[in-house]
């Protein structure tokens, strides 16, 4: 991050909180982390105008504040570059946003042409594109196809104090009127998290209200992008909480959090006092 190099950084977010596509509690943890790095954050604020002159750049905000900076990075999303490349000439259709339309076999509207990766739409992630490409190759070769389960694709945010998620957010569950239980465990007590200065770290698991079905797993922690893979079997229903609680995850790693939250959900935490 630029802030780690001593550069003064400003973030201007037009919506109610930074990272608006994730739950607010995750975004708040990252906000607190960034504020400690001396990053100035504006939320629910627009950039009305950019003025460029010899002395630098001036951003005029919707709250009438003016910020003088050397560089401006505009990060408001990505759009596919599919116009003007001849898709119409080969009868390949795109949707209203410019993403190429495909079926379950990743065939386009022209059955002789396949497409995969960012160009076919969300999520725009490399690990998703890789598996789609393998599926396309198998389809073309006439091998047995596999269907990619998009709910298993982890979202990772490399923000120093990292975020990693699988499955539904609380916002999505509420929009679908799905009843759920929210289990949230701070993990700053873990030695590995302390060593890596993960002060605002926590794990959040969203469970079915009446069963052990997992709807979503959300991690805010150092190395969250790495340990999210250890949580995949839990999300997939391939391992029970009781088995996780008996698994010797290595000490001085953030992966210990998996055993900790399993013990917590089972009502038998070792390092957390549970009021009864």
mmCIF file of N, CA and C in Angstrom, residues 103-194:
data_model
loop_
_atom_site.group_PDB
_atom_site.id
_atom_site.type_symbol
_atom_site.label_atom_id
_atom_site.label_comp_id
_atom_site.label_asym_id
_atom_site.label_seq_id
_atom_site.Cartn_x
_atom_site.Cartn_y
_atom_site.Cartn_z
ATOM 1 N N UNK A 103 -23.793 -20.402 -22.535
ATOM 2 C CA UNK A 103 -24.667 -21.376 -21.886
ATOM 3 C C UNK A 103 -23.879 -22.150 -20.833
ATOM 4 N N UNK A 104 -24.447 -23.243 -20.311
ATOM 5 C CA UNK A 104 -23.781 -24.001 -19.252
ATOM 6 C C UNK A 104 -22.488 -24.659 -19.716
ATOM 7 N N UNK A 105 -22.349 -24.837 -21.030
ATOM 8 C CA UNK A 105 -21.123 -25.428 -21.578
ATOM 9 C C UNK A 105 -20.129 -24.349 -22.030
ATOM 10 N N UNK A 106 -20.435 -23.098 -21.719
ATOM 11 C CA UNK A 106 -19.611 -21.940 -22.077
ATOM 12 C C UNK A 106 -19.580 -21.685 -23.580
ATOM 13 N N UNK A 107 -20.603 -22.198 -24.274
ATOM 14 C CA UNK A 107 -20.748 -21.883 -25.690
ATOM 15 C C UNK A 107 -21.436 -20.529 -25.830
ATOM 16 N N UNK A 108 -20.994 -19.751 -26.787
ATOM 17 C CA UNK A 108 -21.628 -18.471 -27.071
ATOM 18 C C UNK A 108 -22.855 -18.713 -27.952
ATOM 19 N N UNK A 109 -23.468 -17.636 -28.417
ATOM 20 C CA UNK A 109 -24.612 -17.770 -29.331
ATOM 21 C C UNK A 109 -24.193 -18.411 -30.653
ATOM 22 N N UNK A 110 -22.912 -18.395 -30.928
ATOM 23 C CA UNK A 110 -22.355 -19.184 -32.031
ATOM 24 C C UNK A 110 -21.778 -20.453 -31.406
ATOM 25 N N UNK A 111 -22.428 -21.608 -31.561
ATOM 26 C CA UNK A 111 -22.027 -22.830 -30.842
ATOM 27 C C UNK A 111 -20.604 -23.299 -31.138
ATOM 28 N N UNK A 112 -19.973 -22.750 -32.162
ATOM 29 C CA UNK A 112 -18.589 -23.145 -32.477
ATOM 30 C C UNK A 112 -17.563 -22.278 -31.744
ATOM 31 N N UNK A 113 -18.061 -21.279 -31.026
ATOM 32 C CA UNK A 113 -17.167 -20.370 -30.297
ATOM 33 C C UNK A 113 -17.489 -20.430 -28.804
ATOM 34 N N UNK A 114 -16.463 -20.637 -27.994
ATOM 35 C CA UNK A 114 -16.602 -20.709 -26.543
ATOM 36 C C UNK A 114 -15.986 -19.447 -25.913
ATOM 37 N N UNK A 115 -16.391 -19.185 -24.685
ATOM 38 C CA UNK A 115 -15.830 -18.023 -23.987
ATOM 39 C C UNK A 115 -15.764 -18.313 -22.498
ATOM 40 N N UNK A 116 -14.746 -17.743 -21.834
ATOM 41 C CA UNK A 116 -14.561 -17.964 -20.400
ATOM 42 C C UNK A 116 -13.824 -16.779 -19.797
ATOM 43 N N UNK A 117 -13.887 -16.681 -18.474
ATOM 44 C CA UNK A 117 -13.147 -15.641 -17.767
ATOM 45 C C UNK A 117 -13.944 -14.368 -17.557
ATOM 46 N N UNK A 118 -13.231 -13.280 -17.318
ATOM 47 C CA UNK A 118 -13.867 -11.996 -17.011
ATOM 48 C C UNK A 118 -14.850 -11.555 -18.083
ATOM 49 N N UNK A 119 -14.581 -11.931 -19.321
ATOM 50 C CA UNK A 119 -15.374 -11.438 -20.449
ATOM 51 C C UNK A 119 -16.810 -11.974 -20.424
ATOM 52 N N UNK A 120 -17.088 -13.039 -19.616
ATOM 53 C CA UNK A 120 -18.460 -13.549 -19.541
ATOM 54 C C UNK A 120 -19.176 -13.078 -18.282
ATOM 55 N N UNK A 121 -18.505 -12.287 -17.449
ATOM 56 C CA UNK A 121 -19.206 -11.687 -16.322
ATOM 57 C C UNK A 121 -18.704 -12.101 -14.959
ATOM 58 N N UNK A 122 -19.416 -11.627 -13.942
ATOM 59 C CA UNK A 122 -19.029 -11.802 -12.544
ATOM 60 C C UNK A 122 -19.013 -13.278 -12.134
ATOM 61 N N UNK A 123 -18.144 -13.543 -11.109
ATOM 62 C CA UNK A 123 -17.155 -12.674 -10.495
ATOM 63 C C UNK A 123 -15.903 -12.548 -11.368
ATOM 64 N N UNK A 124 -15.310 -11.378 -11.381
ATOM 65 C CA UNK A 124 -14.142 -11.129 -12.228
ATOM 66 C C UNK A 124 -12.870 -11.500 -11.446
ATOM 67 N N UNK A 125 -12.639 -12.793 -11.344
ATOM 68 C CA UNK A 125 -11.545 -13.308 -10.534
ATOM 69 C C UNK A 125 -10.738 -14.334 -11.327
ATOM 70 N N UNK A 126 -9.421 -14.311 -11.136
ATOM 71 C CA UNK A 126 -8.535 -15.182 -11.915
ATOM 72 C C UNK A 126 -8.777 -16.655 -11.626
ATOM 73 N N UNK A 127 -9.021 -17.020 -10.352
ATOM 74 C CA UNK A 127 -9.204 -18.426 -10.019
ATOM 75 C C UNK A 127 -10.522 -18.960 -10.581
ATOM 76 N N UNK A 128 -11.490 -18.091 -10.773
ATOM 77 C CA UNK A 128 -12.733 -18.494 -11.458
ATOM 78 C C UNK A 128 -12.479 -18.682 -12.942
ATOM 79 N N UNK A 129 -11.740 -17.745 -13.544
ATOM 80 C CA UNK A 129 -11.442 -17.818 -14.978
ATOM 81 C C UNK A 129 -10.640 -19.069 -15.319
ATOM 82 N N UNK A 130 -9.727 -19.457 -14.444
ATOM 83 C CA UNK A 130 -8.892 -20.636 -14.681
ATOM 84 C C UNK A 130 -9.751 -21.898 -14.822
ATOM 85 N N UNK A 131 -10.667 -22.091 -13.880
ATOM 86 C CA UNK A 131 -11.512 -23.286 -13.922
ATOM 87 C C UNK A 131 -12.466 -23.260 -15.103
ATOM 88 N N UNK A 132 -12.980 -22.070 -15.438
ATOM 89 C CA UNK A 132 -13.837 -21.961 -16.623
ATOM 90 C C UNK A 132 -13.068 -22.351 -17.882
ATOM 91 N N UNK A 133 -11.816 -21.939 -17.961
ATOM 92 C CA UNK A 133 -10.994 -22.267 -19.134
ATOM 93 C C UNK A 133 -10.759 -23.765 -19.250
ATOM 94 N N UNK A 134 -10.551 -24.430 -18.098
ATOM 95 C CA UNK A 134 -10.378 -25.886 -18.104
ATOM 96 C C UNK A 134 -11.664 -26.565 -18.571
ATOM 97 N N UNK A 135 -12.811 -26.055 -18.093
ATOM 98 C CA UNK A 135 -14.102 -26.611 -18.501
ATOM 99 C C UNK A 135 -14.313 -26.452 -20.003
ATOM 100 N N UNK A 136 -13.932 -25.287 -20.533
ATOM 101 C CA UNK A 136 -14.055 -25.040 -21.974
ATOM 102 C C UNK A 136 -13.201 -26.037 -22.756
ATOM 103 N N UNK A 137 -11.968 -26.229 -22.326
ATOM 104 C CA UNK A 137 -11.061 -27.153 -23.017
ATOM 105 C C UNK A 137 -11.627 -28.570 -23.030
ATOM 106 N N UNK A 138 -12.204 -28.998 -21.907
ATOM 107 C CA UNK A 138 -12.796 -30.330 -21.837
ATOM 108 C C UNK A 138 -14.015 -30.441 -22.742
ATOM 109 N N UNK A 139 -14.805 -29.383 -22.800
ATOM 110 C CA UNK A 139 -15.972 -29.388 -23.686
ATOM 111 C C UNK A 139 -15.551 -29.524 -25.150
ATOM 112 N N UNK A 140 -14.560 -28.739 -25.533
ATOM 113 C CA UNK A 140 -14.084 -28.767 -26.917
ATOM 114 C C UNK A 140 -13.502 -30.131 -27.271
ATOM 115 N N UNK A 141 -12.811 -30.746 -26.297
ATOM 116 C CA UNK A 141 -12.181 -32.047 -26.538
ATOM 117 C C UNK A 141 -13.179 -33.198 -26.454
ATOM 118 N N UNK A 142 -14.428 -32.888 -26.083
ATOM 119 C CA UNK A 142 -15.436 -33.932 -25.983
ATOM 120 C C UNK A 142 -15.320 -34.776 -24.740
ATOM 121 N N UNK A 143 -14.585 -34.304 -23.745
ATOM 122 C CA UNK A 143 -14.446 -35.039 -22.494
ATOM 123 C C UNK A 143 -15.642 -34.761 -21.581
ATOM 124 N N UNK A 144 -15.711 -35.501 -20.492
ATOM 125 C CA UNK A 144 -16.797 -35.312 -19.539
ATOM 126 C C UNK A 144 -16.701 -33.905 -18.946
ATOM 127 N N UNK A 145 -17.796 -33.173 -18.988
ATOM 128 C CA UNK A 145 -17.765 -31.783 -18.524
ATOM 129 C C UNK A 145 -18.030 -31.711 -17.029
ATOM 130 N N UNK A 146 -17.620 -30.617 -16.434
ATOM 131 C CA UNK A 146 -17.985 -30.355 -15.045
ATOM 132 C C UNK A 146 -18.565 -28.950 -14.974
ATOM 133 N N UNK A 147 -19.486 -28.777 -14.064
ATOM 134 C CA UNK A 147 -20.139 -27.484 -13.895
ATOM 135 C C UNK A 147 -19.533 -26.779 -12.697
ATOM 136 N N UNK A 148 -19.059 -25.590 -12.904
ATOM 137 C CA UNK A 148 -18.423 -24.818 -11.847
ATOM 138 C C UNK A 148 -19.471 -24.319 -10.858
ATOM 139 N N UNK A 149 -19.236 -24.575 -9.578
ATOM 140 C CA UNK A 149 -20.128 -24.092 -8.520
ATOM 141 C C UNK A 149 -19.659 -22.698 -8.113
ATOM 142 N N UNK A 150 -20.383 -21.694 -8.554
ATOM 143 C CA UNK A 150 -19.931 -20.320 -8.351
ATOM 144 C C UNK A 150 -20.020 -19.863 -6.897
ATOM 145 N N UNK A 151 -20.810 -20.565 -6.081
ATOM 146 C CA UNK A 151 -20.873 -20.178 -4.667
ATOM 147 C C UNK A 151 -19.604 -20.575 -3.921
ATOM 148 N N UNK A 152 -18.785 -21.456 -4.534
ATOM 149 C CA UNK A 152 -17.551 -21.908 -3.883
ATOM 150 C C UNK A 152 -16.360 -21.014 -4.204
ATOM 151 N N UNK A 153 -16.567 -20.002 -5.028
ATOM 152 C CA UNK A 153 -15.449 -19.155 -5.438
ATOM 153 C C UNK A 153 -15.155 -18.118 -4.362
ATOM 154 N N UNK A 154 -13.998 -18.193 -3.709
ATOM 155 C CA UNK A 154 -13.693 -17.229 -2.655
ATOM 156 C C UNK A 154 -13.438 -15.825 -3.218
ATOM 157 N N UNK A 155 -13.921 -14.844 -2.488
ATOM 158 C CA UNK A 155 -13.588 -13.443 -2.751
ATOM 159 C C UNK A 155 -12.439 -13.073 -1.835
ATOM 160 N N UNK A 156 -11.381 -12.507 -2.385
ATOM 161 C CA UNK A 156 -10.237 -12.106 -1.560
ATOM 162 C C UNK A 156 -9.884 -10.652 -1.828
ATOM 163 N N UNK A 157 -9.609 -9.928 -0.755
ATOM 164 C CA UNK A 157 -9.225 -8.519 -0.856
ATOM 165 C C UNK A 157 -7.881 -8.365 -0.160
ATOM 166 N N UNK A 158 -6.871 -7.988 -0.923
ATOM 167 C CA UNK A 158 -5.506 -7.883 -0.408
ATOM 168 C C UNK A 158 -5.254 -6.459 0.091
ATOM 169 N N UNK A 159 -5.692 -6.213 1.313
ATOM 170 C CA UNK A 159 -5.667 -4.844 1.841
ATOM 171 C C UNK A 159 -4.764 -4.701 3.058
ATOM 172 N N UNK A 160 -3.681 -5.462 3.115
ATOM 173 C CA UNK A 160 -2.836 -5.440 4.308
ATOM 174 C C UNK A 160 -3.448 -6.358 5.350
ATOM 175 N N UNK A 161 -4.437 -5.857 6.078
ATOM 176 C CA UNK A 161 -5.339 -6.704 6.844
ATOM 177 C C UNK A 161 -6.344 -7.225 5.825
ATOM 178 N N UNK A 162 -6.267 -8.514 5.508
ATOM 179 C CA UNK A 162 -6.985 -9.031 4.353
ATOM 180 C C UNK A 162 -8.422 -9.433 4.674
ATOM 181 N N UNK A 163 -9.231 -9.532 3.619
ATOM 182 C CA UNK A 163 -10.593 -10.044 3.712
ATOM 183 C C UNK A 163 -10.717 -11.226 2.763
ATOM 184 N N UNK A 164 -11.404 -12.277 3.215
ATOM 185 C CA UNK A 164 -11.711 -13.408 2.344
ATOM 186 C C UNK A 164 -13.103 -13.922 2.701
ATOM 187 N N UNK A 165 -13.884 -14.241 1.679
ATOM 188 C CA UNK A 165 -15.264 -14.667 1.909
ATOM 189 C C UNK A 165 -15.653 -15.800 0.967
ATOM 190 N N UNK A 166 -16.533 -16.667 1.469
ATOM 191 C CA UNK A 166 -17.188 -17.687 0.646
ATOM 192 C C UNK A 166 -18.683 -17.602 0.926
ATOM 193 N N UNK A 167 -19.488 -17.721 -0.111
ATOM 194 C CA UNK A 167 -20.923 -17.822 0.082
ATOM 195 C C UNK A 167 -21.626 -16.487 0.230
ATOM 196 N N UNK A 168 -22.760 -16.528 0.920
ATOM 197 C CA UNK A 168 -23.627 -15.362 1.027
ATOM 198 C C UNK A 168 -23.135 -14.358 2.066
ATOM 199 N N UNK A 169 -23.439 -13.089 1.808
ATOM 200 C CA UNK A 169 -23.278 -12.042 2.818
ATOM 201 C C UNK A 169 -24.588 -11.918 3.591
ATOM 202 N N UNK A 170 -24.566 -11.174 4.686
ATOM 203 C CA UNK A 170 -25.799 -10.933 5.433
ATOM 204 C C UNK A 170 -26.795 -10.152 4.579
ATOM 205 N N UNK A 171 -26.288 -9.205 3.800
ATOM 206 C CA UNK A 171 -27.167 -8.426 2.924
ATOM 207 C C UNK A 171 -27.924 -9.339 1.974
ATOM 208 N N UNK A 172 -27.215 -10.292 1.379
ATOM 209 C CA UNK A 172 -27.835 -11.191 0.408
ATOM 210 C C UNK A 172 -28.869 -12.100 1.066
ATOM 211 N N UNK A 173 -28.568 -12.608 2.262
ATOM 212 C CA UNK A 173 -29.514 -13.472 2.962
ATOM 213 C C UNK A 173 -30.782 -12.709 3.331
ATOM 214 N N UNK A 174 -30.613 -11.469 3.765
ATOM 215 C CA UNK A 174 -31.783 -10.650 4.109
ATOM 216 C C UNK A 174 -32.625 -10.365 2.874
ATOM 217 N N UNK A 175 -31.970 -10.089 1.764
ATOM 218 C CA UNK A 175 -32.702 -9.822 0.519
ATOM 219 C C UNK A 175 -33.473 -11.043 0.040
ATOM 220 N N UNK A 176 -32.956 -12.238 0.363
ATOM 221 C CA UNK A 176 -33.620 -13.477 -0.032
ATOM 222 C C UNK A 176 -34.594 -13.984 1.032
ATOM 223 N N UNK A 177 -34.715 -13.214 2.136
ATOM 224 C CA UNK A 177 -35.596 -13.601 3.251
ATOM 225 C C UNK A 177 -35.224 -14.961 3.835
ATOM 226 N N UNK A 178 -33.924 -15.234 3.881
ATOM 227 C CA UNK A 178 -33.432 -16.478 4.477
ATOM 228 C C UNK A 178 -33.059 -16.210 5.936
ATOM 229 N N UNK A 179 -33.621 -16.991 6.853
ATOM 230 C CA UNK A 179 -33.317 -16.824 8.269
ATOM 231 C C UNK A 179 -31.988 -17.501 8.582
ATOM 232 N N UNK A 180 -31.177 -16.823 9.369
ATOM 233 C CA UNK A 180 -29.839 -17.335 9.642
ATOM 234 C C UNK A 180 -29.373 -16.951 11.033
ATOM 235 N N UNK A 181 -28.347 -17.666 11.503
ATOM 236 C CA UNK A 181 -27.663 -17.325 12.753
ATOM 237 C C UNK A 181 -26.314 -16.708 12.414
ATOM 238 N N UNK A 182 -25.924 -15.720 13.162
ATOM 239 C CA UNK A 182 -24.662 -15.010 12.927
ATOM 240 C C UNK A 182 -23.689 -15.331 14.057
ATOM 241 N N UNK A 183 -22.597 -16.004 13.718
ATOM 242 C CA UNK A 183 -21.553 -16.334 14.696
ATOM 243 C C UNK A 183 -20.335 -15.487 14.375
ATOM 244 N N UNK A 184 -19.923 -14.658 15.314
ATOM 245 C CA UNK A 184 -18.787 -13.753 15.079
ATOM 246 C C UNK A 184 -17.783 -13.914 16.204
ATOM 247 N N UNK A 185 -16.547 -14.238 15.848
ATOM 248 C CA UNK A 185 -15.513 -14.483 16.846
ATOM 249 C C UNK A 185 -14.283 -13.623 16.574
ATOM 250 N N UNK A 186 -13.968 -12.683 17.476
ATOM 251 C CA UNK A 186 -12.697 -11.943 17.343
ATOM 252 C C UNK A 186 -11.536 -12.912 17.526
ATOM 253 N N UNK A 187 -10.488 -12.767 16.744
ATOM 254 C CA UNK A 187 -9.370 -13.716 16.827
ATOM 255 C C UNK A 187 -8.032 -13.016 17.095
ATOM 256 N N UNK A 188 -8.080 -11.822 17.663
ATOM 257 C CA UNK A 188 -6.822 -11.121 17.949
ATOM 258 C C UNK A 188 -6.015 -11.836 19.027
ATOM 259 N N UNK A 189 -6.671 -12.707 19.800
ATOM 260 C CA UNK A 189 -5.958 -13.437 20.849
ATOM 261 C C UNK A 189 -5.013 -14.495 20.282
ATOM 262 N N UNK A 190 -5.190 -14.882 19.020
ATOM 263 C CA UNK A 190 -4.287 -15.865 18.410
ATOM 264 C C UNK A 190 -2.890 -15.269 18.256
ATOM 265 N N UNK A 191 -1.891 -16.045 18.603
ATOM 266 C CA UNK A 191 -0.512 -15.540 18.574
ATOM 267 C C UNK A 191 -0.112 -15.059 17.184
ATOM 268 N N UNK A 192 -0.462 -15.825 16.154
ATOM 269 C CA UNK A 192 -0.076 -15.445 14.792
ATOM 270 C C UNK A 192 -0.714 -14.129 14.373
ATOM 271 N N UNK A 193 -1.939 -13.890 14.829
ATOM 272 C CA UNK A 193 -2.638 -12.647 14.488
ATOM 273 C C UNK A 193 -1.987 -11.475 15.222
ATOM 274 N N UNK A 194 -1.630 -11.675 16.483
ATOM 275 C CA UNK A 194 -0.949 -10.618 17.240
ATOM 276 C C UNK A 194 0.393 -10.252 16.615
#
